[in-house]
mmCIF file of C-alpha atoms and ligand atoms in Angstrom:
data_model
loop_
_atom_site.group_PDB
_atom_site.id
_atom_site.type_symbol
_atom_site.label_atom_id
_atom_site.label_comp_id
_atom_site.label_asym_id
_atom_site.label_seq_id
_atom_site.Cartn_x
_atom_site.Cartn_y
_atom_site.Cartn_z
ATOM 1 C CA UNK A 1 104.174 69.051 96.882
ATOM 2 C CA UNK A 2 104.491 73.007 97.277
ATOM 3 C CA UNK A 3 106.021 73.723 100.148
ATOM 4 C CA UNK A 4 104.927 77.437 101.841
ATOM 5 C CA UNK A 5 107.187 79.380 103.823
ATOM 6 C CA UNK A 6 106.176 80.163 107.278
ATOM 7 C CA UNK A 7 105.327 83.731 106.692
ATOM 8 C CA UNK A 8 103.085 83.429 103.627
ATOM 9 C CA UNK A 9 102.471 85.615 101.092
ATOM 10 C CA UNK A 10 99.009 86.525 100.153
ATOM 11 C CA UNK A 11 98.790 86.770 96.004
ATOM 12 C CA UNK A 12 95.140 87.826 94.253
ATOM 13 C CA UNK A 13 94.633 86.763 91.158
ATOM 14 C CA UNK A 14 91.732 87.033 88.745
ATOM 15 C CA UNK A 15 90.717 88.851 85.693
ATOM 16 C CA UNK A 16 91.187 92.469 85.340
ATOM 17 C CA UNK A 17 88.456 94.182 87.104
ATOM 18 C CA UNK A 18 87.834 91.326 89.313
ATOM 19 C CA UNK A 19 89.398 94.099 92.526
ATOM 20 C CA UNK A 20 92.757 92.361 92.895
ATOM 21 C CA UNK A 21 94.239 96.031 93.760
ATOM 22 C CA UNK A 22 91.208 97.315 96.029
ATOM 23 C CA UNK A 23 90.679 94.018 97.579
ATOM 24 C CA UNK A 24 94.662 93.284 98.324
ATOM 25 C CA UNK A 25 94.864 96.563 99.888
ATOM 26 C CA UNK A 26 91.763 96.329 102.101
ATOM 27 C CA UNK A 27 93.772 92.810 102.851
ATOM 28 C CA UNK A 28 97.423 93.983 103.674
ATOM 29 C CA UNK A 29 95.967 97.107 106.048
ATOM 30 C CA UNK A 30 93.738 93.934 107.726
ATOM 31 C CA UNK A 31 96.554 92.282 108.185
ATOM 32 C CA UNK A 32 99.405 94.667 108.791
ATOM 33 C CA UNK A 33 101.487 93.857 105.828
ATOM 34 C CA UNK A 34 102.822 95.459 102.869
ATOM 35 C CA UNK A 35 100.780 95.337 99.472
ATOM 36 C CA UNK A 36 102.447 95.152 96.310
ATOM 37 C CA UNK A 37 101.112 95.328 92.996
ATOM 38 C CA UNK A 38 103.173 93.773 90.173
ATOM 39 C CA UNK A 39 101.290 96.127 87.645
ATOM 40 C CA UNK A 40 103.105 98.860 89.179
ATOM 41 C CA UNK A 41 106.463 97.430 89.364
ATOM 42 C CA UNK A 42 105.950 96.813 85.934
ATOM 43 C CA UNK A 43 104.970 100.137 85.130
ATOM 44 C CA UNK A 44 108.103 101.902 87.156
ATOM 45 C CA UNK A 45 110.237 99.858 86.026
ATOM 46 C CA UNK A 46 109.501 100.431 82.191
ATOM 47 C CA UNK A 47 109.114 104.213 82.615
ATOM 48 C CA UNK A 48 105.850 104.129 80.629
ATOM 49 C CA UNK A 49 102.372 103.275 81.065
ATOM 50 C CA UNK A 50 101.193 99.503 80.478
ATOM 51 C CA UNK A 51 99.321 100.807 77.131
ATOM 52 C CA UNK A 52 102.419 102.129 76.053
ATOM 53 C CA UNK A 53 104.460 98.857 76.725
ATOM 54 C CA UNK A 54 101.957 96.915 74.701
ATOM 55 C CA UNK A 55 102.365 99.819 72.171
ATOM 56 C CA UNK A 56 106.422 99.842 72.094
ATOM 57 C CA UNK A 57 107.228 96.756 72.934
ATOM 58 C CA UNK A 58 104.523 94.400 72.071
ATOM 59 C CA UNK A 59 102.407 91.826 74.969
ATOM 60 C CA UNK A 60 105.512 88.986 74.777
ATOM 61 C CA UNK A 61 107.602 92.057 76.233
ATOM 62 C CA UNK A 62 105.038 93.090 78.723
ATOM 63 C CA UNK A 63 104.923 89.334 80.016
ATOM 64 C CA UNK A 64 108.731 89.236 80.410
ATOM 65 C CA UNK A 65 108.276 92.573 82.309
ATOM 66 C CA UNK A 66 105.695 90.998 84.776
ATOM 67 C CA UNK A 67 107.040 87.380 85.157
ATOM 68 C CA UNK A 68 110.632 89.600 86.181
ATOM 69 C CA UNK A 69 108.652 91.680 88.493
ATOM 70 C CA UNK A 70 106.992 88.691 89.862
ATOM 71 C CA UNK A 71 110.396 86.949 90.803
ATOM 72 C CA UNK A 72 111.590 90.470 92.425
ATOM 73 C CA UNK A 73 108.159 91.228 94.611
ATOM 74 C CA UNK A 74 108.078 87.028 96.098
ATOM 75 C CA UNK A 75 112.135 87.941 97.246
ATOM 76 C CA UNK A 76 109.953 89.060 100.636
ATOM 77 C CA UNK A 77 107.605 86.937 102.752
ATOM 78 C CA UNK A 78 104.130 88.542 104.529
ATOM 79 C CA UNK A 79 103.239 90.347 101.932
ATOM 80 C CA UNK A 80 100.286 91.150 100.040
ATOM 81 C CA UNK A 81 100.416 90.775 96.103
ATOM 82 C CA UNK A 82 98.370 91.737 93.566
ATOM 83 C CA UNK A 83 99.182 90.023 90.225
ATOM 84 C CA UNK A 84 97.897 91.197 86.516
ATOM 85 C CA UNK A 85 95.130 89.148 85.299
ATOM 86 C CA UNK A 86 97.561 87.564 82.617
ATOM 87 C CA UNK A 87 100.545 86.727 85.098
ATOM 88 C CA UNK A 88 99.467 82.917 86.240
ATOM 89 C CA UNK A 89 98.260 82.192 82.144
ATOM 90 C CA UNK A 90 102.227 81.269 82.437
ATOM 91 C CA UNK A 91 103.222 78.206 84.552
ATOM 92 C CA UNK A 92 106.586 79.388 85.762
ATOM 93 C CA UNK A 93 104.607 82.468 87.097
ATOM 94 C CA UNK A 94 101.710 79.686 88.889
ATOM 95 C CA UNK A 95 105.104 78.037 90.333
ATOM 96 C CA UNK A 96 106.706 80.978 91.589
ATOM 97 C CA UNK A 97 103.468 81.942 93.528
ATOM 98 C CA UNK A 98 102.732 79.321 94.936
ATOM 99 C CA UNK A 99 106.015 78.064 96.089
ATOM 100 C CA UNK A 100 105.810 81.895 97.430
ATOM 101 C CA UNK A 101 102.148 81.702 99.703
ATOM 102 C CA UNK A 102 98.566 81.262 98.832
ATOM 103 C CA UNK A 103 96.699 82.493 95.635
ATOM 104 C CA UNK A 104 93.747 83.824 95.820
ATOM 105 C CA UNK A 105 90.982 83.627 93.130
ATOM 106 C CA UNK A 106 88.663 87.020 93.387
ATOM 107 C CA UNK A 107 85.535 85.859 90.961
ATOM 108 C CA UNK A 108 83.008 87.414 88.824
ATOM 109 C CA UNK A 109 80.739 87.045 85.643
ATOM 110 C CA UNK A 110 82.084 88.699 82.330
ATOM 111 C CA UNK A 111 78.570 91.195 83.576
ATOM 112 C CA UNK A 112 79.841 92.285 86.591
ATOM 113 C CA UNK A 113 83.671 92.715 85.093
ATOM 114 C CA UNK A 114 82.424 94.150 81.899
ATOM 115 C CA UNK A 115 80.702 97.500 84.202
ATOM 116 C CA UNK A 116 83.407 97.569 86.343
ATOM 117 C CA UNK A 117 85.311 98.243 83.176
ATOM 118 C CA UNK A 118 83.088 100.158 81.398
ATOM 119 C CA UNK A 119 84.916 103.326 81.590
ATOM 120 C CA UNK A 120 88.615 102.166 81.498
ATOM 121 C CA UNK A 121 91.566 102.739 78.984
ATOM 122 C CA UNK A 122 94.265 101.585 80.565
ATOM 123 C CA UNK A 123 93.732 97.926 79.502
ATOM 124 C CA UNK A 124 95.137 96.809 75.747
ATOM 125 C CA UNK A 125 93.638 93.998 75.884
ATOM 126 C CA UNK A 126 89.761 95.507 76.306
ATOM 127 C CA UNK A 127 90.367 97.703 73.572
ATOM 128 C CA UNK A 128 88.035 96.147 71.434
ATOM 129 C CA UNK A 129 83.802 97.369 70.492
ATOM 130 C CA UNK A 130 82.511 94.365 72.548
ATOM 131 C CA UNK A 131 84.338 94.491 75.615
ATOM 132 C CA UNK A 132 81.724 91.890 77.464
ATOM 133 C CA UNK A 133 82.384 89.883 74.305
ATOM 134 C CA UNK A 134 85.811 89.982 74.511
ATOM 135 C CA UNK A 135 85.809 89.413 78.711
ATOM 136 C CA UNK A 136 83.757 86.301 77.784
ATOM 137 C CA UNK A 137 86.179 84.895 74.991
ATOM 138 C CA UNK A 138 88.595 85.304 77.720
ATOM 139 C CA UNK A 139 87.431 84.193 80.472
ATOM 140 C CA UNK A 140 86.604 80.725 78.479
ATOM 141 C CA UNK A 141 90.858 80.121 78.510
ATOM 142 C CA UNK A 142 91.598 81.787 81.919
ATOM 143 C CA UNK A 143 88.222 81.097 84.391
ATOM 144 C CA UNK A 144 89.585 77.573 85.094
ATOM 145 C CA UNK A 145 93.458 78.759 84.843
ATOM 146 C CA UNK A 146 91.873 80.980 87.805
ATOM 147 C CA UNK A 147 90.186 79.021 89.518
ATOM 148 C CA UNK A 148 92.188 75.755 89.339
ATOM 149 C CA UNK A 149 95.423 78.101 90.776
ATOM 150 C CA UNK A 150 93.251 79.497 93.980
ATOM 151 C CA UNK A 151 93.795 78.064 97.124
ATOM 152 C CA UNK A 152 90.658 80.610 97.922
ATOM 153 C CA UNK A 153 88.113 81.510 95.727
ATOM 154 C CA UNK A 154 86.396 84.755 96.983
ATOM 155 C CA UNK A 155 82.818 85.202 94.761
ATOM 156 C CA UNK A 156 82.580 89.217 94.416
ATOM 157 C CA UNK A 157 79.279 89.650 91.887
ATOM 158 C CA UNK A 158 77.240 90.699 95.120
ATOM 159 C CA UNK A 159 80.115 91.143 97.575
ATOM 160 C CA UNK A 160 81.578 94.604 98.881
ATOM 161 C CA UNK A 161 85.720 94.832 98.288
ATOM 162 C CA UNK A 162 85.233 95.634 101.912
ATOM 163 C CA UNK A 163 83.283 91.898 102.723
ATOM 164 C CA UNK A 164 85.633 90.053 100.058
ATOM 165 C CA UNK A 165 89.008 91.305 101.853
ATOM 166 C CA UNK A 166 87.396 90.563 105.423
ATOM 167 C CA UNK A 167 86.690 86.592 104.415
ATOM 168 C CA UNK A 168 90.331 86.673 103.134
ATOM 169 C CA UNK A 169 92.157 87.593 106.120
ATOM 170 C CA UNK A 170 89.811 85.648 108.123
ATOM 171 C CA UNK A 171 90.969 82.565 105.855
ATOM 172 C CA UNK A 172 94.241 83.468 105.802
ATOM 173 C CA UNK A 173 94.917 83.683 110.225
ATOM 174 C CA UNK A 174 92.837 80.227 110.579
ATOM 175 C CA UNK A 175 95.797 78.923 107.951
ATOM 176 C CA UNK A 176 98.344 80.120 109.507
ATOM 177 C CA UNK A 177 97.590 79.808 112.843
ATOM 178 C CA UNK A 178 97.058 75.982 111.834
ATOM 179 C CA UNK A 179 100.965 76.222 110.009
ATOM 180 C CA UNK A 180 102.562 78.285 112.868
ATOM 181 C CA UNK A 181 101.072 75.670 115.566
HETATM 182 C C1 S3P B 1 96.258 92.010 81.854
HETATM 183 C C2 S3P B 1 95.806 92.566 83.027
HETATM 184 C C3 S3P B 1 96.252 93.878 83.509
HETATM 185 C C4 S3P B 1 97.653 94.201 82.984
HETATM 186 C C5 S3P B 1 97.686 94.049 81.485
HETATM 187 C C6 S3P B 1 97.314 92.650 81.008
HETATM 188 C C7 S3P B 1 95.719 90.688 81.439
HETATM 189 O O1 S3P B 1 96.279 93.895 84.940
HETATM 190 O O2 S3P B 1 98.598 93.367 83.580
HETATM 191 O O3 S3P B 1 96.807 95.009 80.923
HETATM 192 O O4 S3P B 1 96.320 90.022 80.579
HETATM 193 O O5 S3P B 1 94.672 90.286 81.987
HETATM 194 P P1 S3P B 1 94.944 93.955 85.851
HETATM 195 O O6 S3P B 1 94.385 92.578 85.934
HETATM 196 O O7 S3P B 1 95.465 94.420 87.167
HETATM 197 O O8 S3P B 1 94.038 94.918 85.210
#
């Protein structure tokens, strides 16, 4: 059985795209807390961006990067986290988070991810002709990774960030409330 702490952490997890980093934010300011993003950790701590890591240093690299990062950001309880859309592929990573608060799963079609994405470089592994294609192939492996590992699963094809953070905290003070009582 997982046990979580008393003060929770909030993780979002999903596939790139999906609005872990808008969404979290929108969450932590709801909820007074501190939003981390373990992309950025990453990204500071390397000294170069995450295209260049892949570049360098090759994916394995980048995951040992993130799965540190991970272990650094849970140290804290109460806060908001905001994982890459790789991080809970690995198991130790699912354990960590959970054992550290509640996952949540933002959702959406390979459509919906694919125009969100349409314009971005900063992802390695989209760098392909048939990004959709490629979001699909992915999302085969990782959609039940994702959705097995939420707690929450937040649908955002037709939902504002703005709508998808507000169910979130709402779901997150009727769970604690229940723990703290
Ligand atoms: C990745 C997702 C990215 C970043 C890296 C790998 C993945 O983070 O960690 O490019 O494997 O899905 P976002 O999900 O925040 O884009």
């Amino acid at each position: 059985m997982v046990r979580i702490p008393p003060q929770p952490n909030l993780v979002m997890i999903g596939f790139m795209g999906s609005g872990k980093t808008t969404v979290g934010r929108l969450v932590a300011q709801g909820l007074g807390r501190e939003f981390v993003d373990i992309d950025d950790l990453v990204v500071r701590g390397a000294g170069m961006p995450i295209t260049e890591i892949f570049r360098r240093e090759g994916e394995e690299a980048f995951r040992r990067r993130e799965s540190g990062a991970i272990d650094d950001a849970v140290r804290y309880p109460a806060r908001v986290i905001a994982v890459g859309g790789g991080a809970v592929l690995s198991a130790d990573n699912r354990t960590v988070l959970k054992q550290a608060g509640y996952l949540v799963y933002l959702r959406a079609s390979p459509e919906t991810l694919g125009g969100r994405l349409a314009d971005d470089s900063d992802r390695p592994l989209l760098n392909v002709p048939d990004r959709v294609g490629r979001i699909r192939d992915l999302l085969v492996a990782r959609g039940p990774v994702y959705a097995t590992a939420g707690d929450l699963t937040v649908d955002t094809d037709q939902t504002s960030p703005e709508q998808a953070a507000d169910r979130v905290v709402r779901w997150y003070r009727e769970r604690t409330d229940r723990v703290d009582r």
